GROMACS .gro file of C-alpha atoms in nm:
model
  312
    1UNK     CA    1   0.000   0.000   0.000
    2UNK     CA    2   0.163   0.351  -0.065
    3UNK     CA    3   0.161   0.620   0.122
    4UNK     CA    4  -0.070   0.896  -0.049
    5UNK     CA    5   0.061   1.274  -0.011
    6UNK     CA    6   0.359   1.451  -0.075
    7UNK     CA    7   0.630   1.480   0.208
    8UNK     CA    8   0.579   1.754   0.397
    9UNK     CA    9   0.946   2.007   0.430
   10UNK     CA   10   1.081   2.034   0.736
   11UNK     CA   11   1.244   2.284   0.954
   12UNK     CA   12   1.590   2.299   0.766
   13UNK     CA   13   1.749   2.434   1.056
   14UNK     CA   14   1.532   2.750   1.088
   15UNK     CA   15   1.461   2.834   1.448
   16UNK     CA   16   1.053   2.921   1.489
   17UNK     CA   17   0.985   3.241   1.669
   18UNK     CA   18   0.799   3.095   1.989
   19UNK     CA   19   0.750   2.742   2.193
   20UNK     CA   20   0.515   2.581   2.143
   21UNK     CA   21   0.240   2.479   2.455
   22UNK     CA   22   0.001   2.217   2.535
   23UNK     CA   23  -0.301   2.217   2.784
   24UNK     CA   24  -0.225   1.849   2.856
   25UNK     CA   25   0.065   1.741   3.039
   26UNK     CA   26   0.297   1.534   2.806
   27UNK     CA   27   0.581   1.267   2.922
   28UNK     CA   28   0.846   1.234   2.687
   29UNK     CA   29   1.202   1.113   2.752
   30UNK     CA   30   1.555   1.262   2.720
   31UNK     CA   31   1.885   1.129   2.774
   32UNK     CA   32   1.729   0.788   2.916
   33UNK     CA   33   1.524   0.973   3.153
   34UNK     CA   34   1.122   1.053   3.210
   35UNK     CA   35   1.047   1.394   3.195
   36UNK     CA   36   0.722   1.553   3.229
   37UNK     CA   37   0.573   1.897   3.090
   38UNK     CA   38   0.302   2.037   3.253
   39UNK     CA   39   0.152   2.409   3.326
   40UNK     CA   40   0.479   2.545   3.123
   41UNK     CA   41   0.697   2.410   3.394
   42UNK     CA   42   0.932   2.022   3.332
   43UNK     CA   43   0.963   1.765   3.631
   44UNK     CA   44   1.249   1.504   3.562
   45UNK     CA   45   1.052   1.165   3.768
   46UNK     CA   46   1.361   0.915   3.652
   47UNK     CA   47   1.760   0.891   3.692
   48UNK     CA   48   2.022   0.671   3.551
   49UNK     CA   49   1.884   0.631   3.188
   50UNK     CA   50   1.729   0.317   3.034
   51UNK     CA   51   1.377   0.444   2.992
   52UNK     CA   52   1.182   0.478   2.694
   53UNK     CA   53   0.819   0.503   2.567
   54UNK     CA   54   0.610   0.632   2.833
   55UNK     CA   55   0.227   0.625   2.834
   56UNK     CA   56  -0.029   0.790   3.065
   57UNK     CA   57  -0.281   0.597   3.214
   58UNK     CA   58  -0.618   0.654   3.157
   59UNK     CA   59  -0.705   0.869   3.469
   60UNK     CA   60  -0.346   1.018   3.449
   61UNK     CA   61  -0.230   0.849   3.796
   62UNK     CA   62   0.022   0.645   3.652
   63UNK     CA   63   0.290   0.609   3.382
   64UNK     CA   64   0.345   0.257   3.229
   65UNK     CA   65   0.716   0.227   3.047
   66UNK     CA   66   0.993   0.038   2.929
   67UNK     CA   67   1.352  -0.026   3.173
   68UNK     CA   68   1.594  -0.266   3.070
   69UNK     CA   69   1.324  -0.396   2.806
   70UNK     CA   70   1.073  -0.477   3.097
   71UNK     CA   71   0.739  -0.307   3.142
   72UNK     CA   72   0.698  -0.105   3.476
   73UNK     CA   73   0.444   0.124   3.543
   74UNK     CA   74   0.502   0.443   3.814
   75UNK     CA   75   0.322   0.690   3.986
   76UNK     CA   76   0.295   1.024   3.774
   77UNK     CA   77   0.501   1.187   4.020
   78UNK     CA   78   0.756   0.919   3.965
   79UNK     CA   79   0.723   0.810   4.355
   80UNK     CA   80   0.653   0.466   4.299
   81UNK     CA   81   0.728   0.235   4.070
   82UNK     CA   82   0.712  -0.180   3.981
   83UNK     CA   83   0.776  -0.385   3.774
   84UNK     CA   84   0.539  -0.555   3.609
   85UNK     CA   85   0.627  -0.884   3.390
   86UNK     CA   86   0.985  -1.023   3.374
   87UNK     CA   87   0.913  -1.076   2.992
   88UNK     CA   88   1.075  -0.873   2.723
   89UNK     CA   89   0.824  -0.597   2.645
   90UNK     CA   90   0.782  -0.319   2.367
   91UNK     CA   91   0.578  -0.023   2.347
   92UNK     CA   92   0.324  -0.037   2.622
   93UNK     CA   93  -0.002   0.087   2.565
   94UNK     CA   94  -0.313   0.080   2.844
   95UNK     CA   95  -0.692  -0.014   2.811
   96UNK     CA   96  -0.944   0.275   2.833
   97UNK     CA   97  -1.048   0.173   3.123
   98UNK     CA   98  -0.688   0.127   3.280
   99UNK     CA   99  -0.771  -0.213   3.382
  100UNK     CA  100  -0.491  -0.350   3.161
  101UNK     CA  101  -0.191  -0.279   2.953
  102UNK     CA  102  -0.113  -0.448   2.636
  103UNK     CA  103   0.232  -0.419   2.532
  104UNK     CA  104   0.402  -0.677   2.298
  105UNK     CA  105   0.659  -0.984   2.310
  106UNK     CA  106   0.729  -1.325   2.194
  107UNK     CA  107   0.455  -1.529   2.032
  108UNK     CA  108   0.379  -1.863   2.045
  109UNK     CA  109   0.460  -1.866   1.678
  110UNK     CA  110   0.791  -1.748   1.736
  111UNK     CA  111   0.739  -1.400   1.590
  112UNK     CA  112   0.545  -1.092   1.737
  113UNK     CA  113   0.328  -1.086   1.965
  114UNK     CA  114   0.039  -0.896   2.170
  115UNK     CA  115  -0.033  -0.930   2.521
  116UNK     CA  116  -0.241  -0.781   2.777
  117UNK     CA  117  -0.126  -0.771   3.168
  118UNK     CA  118  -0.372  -0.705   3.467
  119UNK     CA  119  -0.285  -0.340   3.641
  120UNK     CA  120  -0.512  -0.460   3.910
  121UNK     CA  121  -0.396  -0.760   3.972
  122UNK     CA  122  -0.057  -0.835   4.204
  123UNK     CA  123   0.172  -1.089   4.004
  124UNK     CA  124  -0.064  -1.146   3.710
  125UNK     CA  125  -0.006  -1.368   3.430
  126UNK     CA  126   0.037  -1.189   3.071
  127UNK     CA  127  -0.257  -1.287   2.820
  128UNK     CA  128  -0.259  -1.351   2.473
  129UNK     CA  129  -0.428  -1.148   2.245
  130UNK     CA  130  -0.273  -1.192   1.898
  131UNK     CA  131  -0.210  -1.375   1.717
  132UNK     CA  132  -0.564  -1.559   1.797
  133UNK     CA  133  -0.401  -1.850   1.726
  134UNK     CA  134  -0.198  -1.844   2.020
  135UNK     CA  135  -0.471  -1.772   2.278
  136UNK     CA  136  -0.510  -2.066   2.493
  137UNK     CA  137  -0.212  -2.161   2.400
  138UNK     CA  138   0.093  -2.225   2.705
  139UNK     CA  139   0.316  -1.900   2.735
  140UNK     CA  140   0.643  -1.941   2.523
  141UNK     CA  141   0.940  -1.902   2.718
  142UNK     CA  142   1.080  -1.578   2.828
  143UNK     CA  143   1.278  -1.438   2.576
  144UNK     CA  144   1.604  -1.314   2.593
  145UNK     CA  145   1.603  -0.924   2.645
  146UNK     CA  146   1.779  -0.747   2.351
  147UNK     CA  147   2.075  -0.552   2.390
  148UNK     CA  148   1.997  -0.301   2.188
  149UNK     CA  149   2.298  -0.190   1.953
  150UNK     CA  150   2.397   0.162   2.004
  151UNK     CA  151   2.562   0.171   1.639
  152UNK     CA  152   2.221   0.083   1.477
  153UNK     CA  153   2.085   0.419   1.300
  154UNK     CA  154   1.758   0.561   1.358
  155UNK     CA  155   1.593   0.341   1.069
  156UNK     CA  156   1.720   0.038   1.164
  157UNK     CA  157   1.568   0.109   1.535
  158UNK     CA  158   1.269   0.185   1.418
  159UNK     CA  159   1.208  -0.101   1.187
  160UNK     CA  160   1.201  -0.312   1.484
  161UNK     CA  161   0.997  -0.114   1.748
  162UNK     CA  162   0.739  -0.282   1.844
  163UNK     CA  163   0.535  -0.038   2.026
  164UNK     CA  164   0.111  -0.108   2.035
  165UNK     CA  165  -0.199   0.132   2.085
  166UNK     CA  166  -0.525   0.069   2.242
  167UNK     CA  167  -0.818   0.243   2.023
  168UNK     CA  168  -0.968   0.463   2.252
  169UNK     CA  169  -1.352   0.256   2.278
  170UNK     CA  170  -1.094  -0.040   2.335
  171UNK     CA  171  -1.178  -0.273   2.075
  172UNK     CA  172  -0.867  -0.223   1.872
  173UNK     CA  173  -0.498  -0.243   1.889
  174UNK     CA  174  -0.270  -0.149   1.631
  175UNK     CA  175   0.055  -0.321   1.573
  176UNK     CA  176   0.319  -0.420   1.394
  177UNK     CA  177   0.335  -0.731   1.224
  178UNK     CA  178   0.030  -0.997   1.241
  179UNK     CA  179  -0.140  -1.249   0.971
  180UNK     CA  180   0.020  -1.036   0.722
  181UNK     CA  181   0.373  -1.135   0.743
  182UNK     CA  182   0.246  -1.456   0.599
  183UNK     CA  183   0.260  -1.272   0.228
  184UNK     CA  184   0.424  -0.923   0.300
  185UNK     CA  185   0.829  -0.889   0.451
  186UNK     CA  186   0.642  -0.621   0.702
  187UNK     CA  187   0.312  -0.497   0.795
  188UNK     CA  188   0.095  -0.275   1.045
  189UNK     CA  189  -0.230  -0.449   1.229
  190UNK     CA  190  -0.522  -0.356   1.349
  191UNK     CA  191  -0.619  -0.666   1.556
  192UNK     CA  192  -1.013  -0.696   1.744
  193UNK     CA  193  -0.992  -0.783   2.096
  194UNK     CA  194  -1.305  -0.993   2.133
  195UNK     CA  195  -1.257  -1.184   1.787
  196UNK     CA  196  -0.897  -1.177   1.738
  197UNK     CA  197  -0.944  -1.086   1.388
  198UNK     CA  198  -0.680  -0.895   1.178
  199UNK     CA  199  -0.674  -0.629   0.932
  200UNK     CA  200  -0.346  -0.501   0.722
  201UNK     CA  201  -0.323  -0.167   0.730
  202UNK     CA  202   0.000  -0.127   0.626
  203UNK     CA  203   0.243  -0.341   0.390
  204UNK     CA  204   0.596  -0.363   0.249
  205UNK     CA  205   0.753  -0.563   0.010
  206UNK     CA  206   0.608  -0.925  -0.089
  207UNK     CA  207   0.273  -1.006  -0.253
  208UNK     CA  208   0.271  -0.801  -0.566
  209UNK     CA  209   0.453  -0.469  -0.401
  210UNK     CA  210   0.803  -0.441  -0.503
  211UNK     CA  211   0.935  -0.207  -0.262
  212UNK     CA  212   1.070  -0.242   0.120
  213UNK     CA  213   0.964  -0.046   0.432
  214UNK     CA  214   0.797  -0.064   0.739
  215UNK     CA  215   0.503   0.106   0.954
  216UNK     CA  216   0.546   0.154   1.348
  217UNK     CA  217   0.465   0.313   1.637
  218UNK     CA  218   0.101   0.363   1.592
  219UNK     CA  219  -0.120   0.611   1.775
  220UNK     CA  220  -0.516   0.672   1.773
  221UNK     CA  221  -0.720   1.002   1.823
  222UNK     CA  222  -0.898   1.003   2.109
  223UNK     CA  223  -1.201   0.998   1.934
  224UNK     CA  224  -1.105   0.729   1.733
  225UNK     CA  225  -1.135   0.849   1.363
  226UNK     CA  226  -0.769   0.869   1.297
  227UNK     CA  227  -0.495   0.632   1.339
  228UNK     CA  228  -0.101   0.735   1.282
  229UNK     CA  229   0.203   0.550   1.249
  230UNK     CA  230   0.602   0.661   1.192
  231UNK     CA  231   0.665   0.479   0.810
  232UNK     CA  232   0.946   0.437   0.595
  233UNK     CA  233   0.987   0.343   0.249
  234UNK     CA  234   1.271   0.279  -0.049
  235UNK     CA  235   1.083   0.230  -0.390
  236UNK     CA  236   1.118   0.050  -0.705
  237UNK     CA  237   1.290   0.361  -0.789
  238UNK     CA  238   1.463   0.674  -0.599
  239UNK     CA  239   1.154   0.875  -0.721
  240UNK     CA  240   0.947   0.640  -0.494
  241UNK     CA  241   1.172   0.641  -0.157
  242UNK     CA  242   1.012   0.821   0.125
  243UNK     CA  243   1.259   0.905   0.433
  244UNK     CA  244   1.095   0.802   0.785
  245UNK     CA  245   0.771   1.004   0.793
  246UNK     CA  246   0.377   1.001   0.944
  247UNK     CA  247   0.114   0.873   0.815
  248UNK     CA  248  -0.259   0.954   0.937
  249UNK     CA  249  -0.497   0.698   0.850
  250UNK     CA  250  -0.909   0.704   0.816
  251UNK     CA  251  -1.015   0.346   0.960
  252UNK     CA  252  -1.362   0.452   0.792
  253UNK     CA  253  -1.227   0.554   0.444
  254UNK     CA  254  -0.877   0.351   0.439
  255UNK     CA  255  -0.776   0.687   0.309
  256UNK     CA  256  -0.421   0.754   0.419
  257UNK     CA  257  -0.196   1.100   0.450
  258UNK     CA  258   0.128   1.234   0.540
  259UNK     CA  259   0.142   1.471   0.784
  260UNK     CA  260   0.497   1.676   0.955
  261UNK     CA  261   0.764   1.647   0.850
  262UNK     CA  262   1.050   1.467   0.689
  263UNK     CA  263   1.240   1.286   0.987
  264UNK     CA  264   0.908   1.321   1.205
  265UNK     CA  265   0.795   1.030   1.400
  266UNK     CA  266   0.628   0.858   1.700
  267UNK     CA  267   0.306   1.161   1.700
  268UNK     CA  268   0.074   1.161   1.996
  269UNK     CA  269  -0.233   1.357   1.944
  270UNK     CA  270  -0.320   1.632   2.159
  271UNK     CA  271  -0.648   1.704   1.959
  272UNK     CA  272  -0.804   1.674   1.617
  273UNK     CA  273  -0.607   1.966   1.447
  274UNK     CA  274  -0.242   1.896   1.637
  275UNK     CA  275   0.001   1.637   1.755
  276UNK     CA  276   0.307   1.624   1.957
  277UNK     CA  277   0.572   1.418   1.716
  278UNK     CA  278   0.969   1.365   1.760
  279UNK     CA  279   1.167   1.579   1.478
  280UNK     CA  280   1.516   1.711   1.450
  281UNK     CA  281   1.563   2.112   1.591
  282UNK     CA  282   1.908   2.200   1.647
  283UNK     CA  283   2.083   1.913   1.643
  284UNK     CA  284   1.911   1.713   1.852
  285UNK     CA  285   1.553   1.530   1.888
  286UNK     CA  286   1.322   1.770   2.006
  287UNK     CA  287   0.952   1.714   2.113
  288UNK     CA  288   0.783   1.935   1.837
  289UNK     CA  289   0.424   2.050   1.805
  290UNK     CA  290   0.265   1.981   1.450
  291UNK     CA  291  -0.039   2.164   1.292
  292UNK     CA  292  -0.191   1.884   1.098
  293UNK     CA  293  -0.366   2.122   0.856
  294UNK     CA  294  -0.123   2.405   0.787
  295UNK     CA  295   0.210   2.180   0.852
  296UNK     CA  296   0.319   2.427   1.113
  297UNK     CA  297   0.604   2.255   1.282
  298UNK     CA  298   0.715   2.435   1.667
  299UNK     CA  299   0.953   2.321   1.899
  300UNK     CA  300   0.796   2.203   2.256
  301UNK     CA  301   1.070   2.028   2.421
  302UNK     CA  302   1.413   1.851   2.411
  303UNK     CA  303   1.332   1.492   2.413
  304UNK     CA  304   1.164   1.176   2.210
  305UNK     CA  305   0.871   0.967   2.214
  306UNK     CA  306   0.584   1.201   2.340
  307UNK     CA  307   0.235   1.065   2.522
  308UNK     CA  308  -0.023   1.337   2.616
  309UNK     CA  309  -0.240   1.318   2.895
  310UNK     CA  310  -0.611   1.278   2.800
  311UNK     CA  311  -0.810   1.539   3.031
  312UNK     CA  312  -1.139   1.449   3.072
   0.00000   0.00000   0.00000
């Protein structure tokens, strides 16, 4: 499936005239570390690096993320925190109703998989979600946790990340991989949690597409009309290569879009017209704000991988 829309251009180095703001806090992470924007002022709630992805639970108590390739979950005020499953976990993502946290690992099949943990629970069992095949199933063994390789470029980290997202009436989760790697080299799902059916959303190489790529890090509205994931793709030809990128996605119309720009990825939504993504300002990932009609790009913070508070 390609990616309809022209790239958007980026900042090229030009510095905007003002910061950018958000109503909502926002958690991002810099250096290794947690950080936490709220009412213009930044908390730091972790030391000694080896964080990454944070996500906001539902009622804003608590922040689920990754530490040595575990999922923990602390209080927003970074008091408390525990581990929760001694599996290797990516990209944590939590129910609407906060009741659970899916986050993905090893599958039965020996690929990727999606599993939901109890936040309610004390020492609960992960569950199998996807593939549906799997459910029912006896846990595979705990896998190894990856050492990541500090050499690897950007793309090649990305084209593994295996980060998921809830849909916000928490019937959906997107992910990467699923049925689809059965004819394409990679793929994005969107899997149903009470049927464990699977839809492609996303696809790369394989089948009758001749190019290579991948879709990741997906993220939903929070009404639910719009999906977005950070994509990559080389072509048939140069004309058709498109750096690492977003994509927004219709569920209702399958019609697709690029939004930010070149280099932008991981976006978290803070409403319907703007999203918090990770871009290059000076050097250095920044947290940037992103007008998804006009294209406005504005720097927010120093740091990656942004999740906004829902305020309800």
């Amino acid at each position: 499936m390609a990616t309809s829309g022209a790239i958007a251009g980026g900042l090229a180095g030009a510095a905007p005239a003002t910061a950018a703001s958000s109503s909502n806090p926002v958690a991002y992470v810099r250096n290794g570390d947690i950080y936490v924007s709220r009412s213009g002022g930044e908390s730091r709630l972790t030391t000694g690096g080896g964080r990454s992805r944070p996500q906001w639970s539902p009622d804003g108590r608590q922040i689920a993320y990754l530490k040595g390739g575990q999922l923990w979950a602390m209080t927003a005020d970074g008091g408390t925190a525990r581990r929760l499953t001694t599996r290797a976990a990516a990209g944590p993502s939590w129910s609407p109703d906060g009741k659970w946290i899916a986050f993905a690992s090893l599958s039965c099949a020996g690929g990727p998989g999606v599993y939901r943990i109890s936040t309610v629970t004390a020492k609960a069992t992960p569950e199998v979600l996807f593939p549906r095949d799997c459910r029912g199933e006896e846990l595979p063994a705990e896998p190894a946790i990856a050492v990541g390789g500090k050499t690897a470029t950007l793309t090649e980290r990305l084209r593994i990340d295996d980060a998921v997202a809830w849909s916000p009436d928490g019937a959906k989760i997107a992910f990467r991989g699923g049925d689809c790697e059965s004819v394409y080299d990679a793929c994005l799902s969107v899997g149903t949690v009470a049927t464990g059916g699977e839809q492609a959303v996303a696809a790369y190489g394989g089948g009758s597409l001749q190019n290579r790529g991948f879709a990741v890090v997906p993220g939903w509205r929070s009404d639910g009309q719009r999906l977005s994931w950070t994509a990559y793709q080389e072509g048939e030809t140069a004309a058709q290569n498109e750096p690492v990128h977003l994509v927004e996605y219709d569920p209702a119309t399958r019609v697709k879009r690029t939004v930010g720009g070149v280099g932008d990825r991981e976006m978290a939504y803070t409403d319907s017209t703007h999203g918090l993504v990770t871009g290059q300002y000076r050097g250095h990932s920044w947290v940037m704000m992103v007008g998804l009609a006009d294209g406005s790009r504005t720097p927010f913070r120093e740091g990656s991988q942004p999740s906004v508070r829902a305020i309800r």
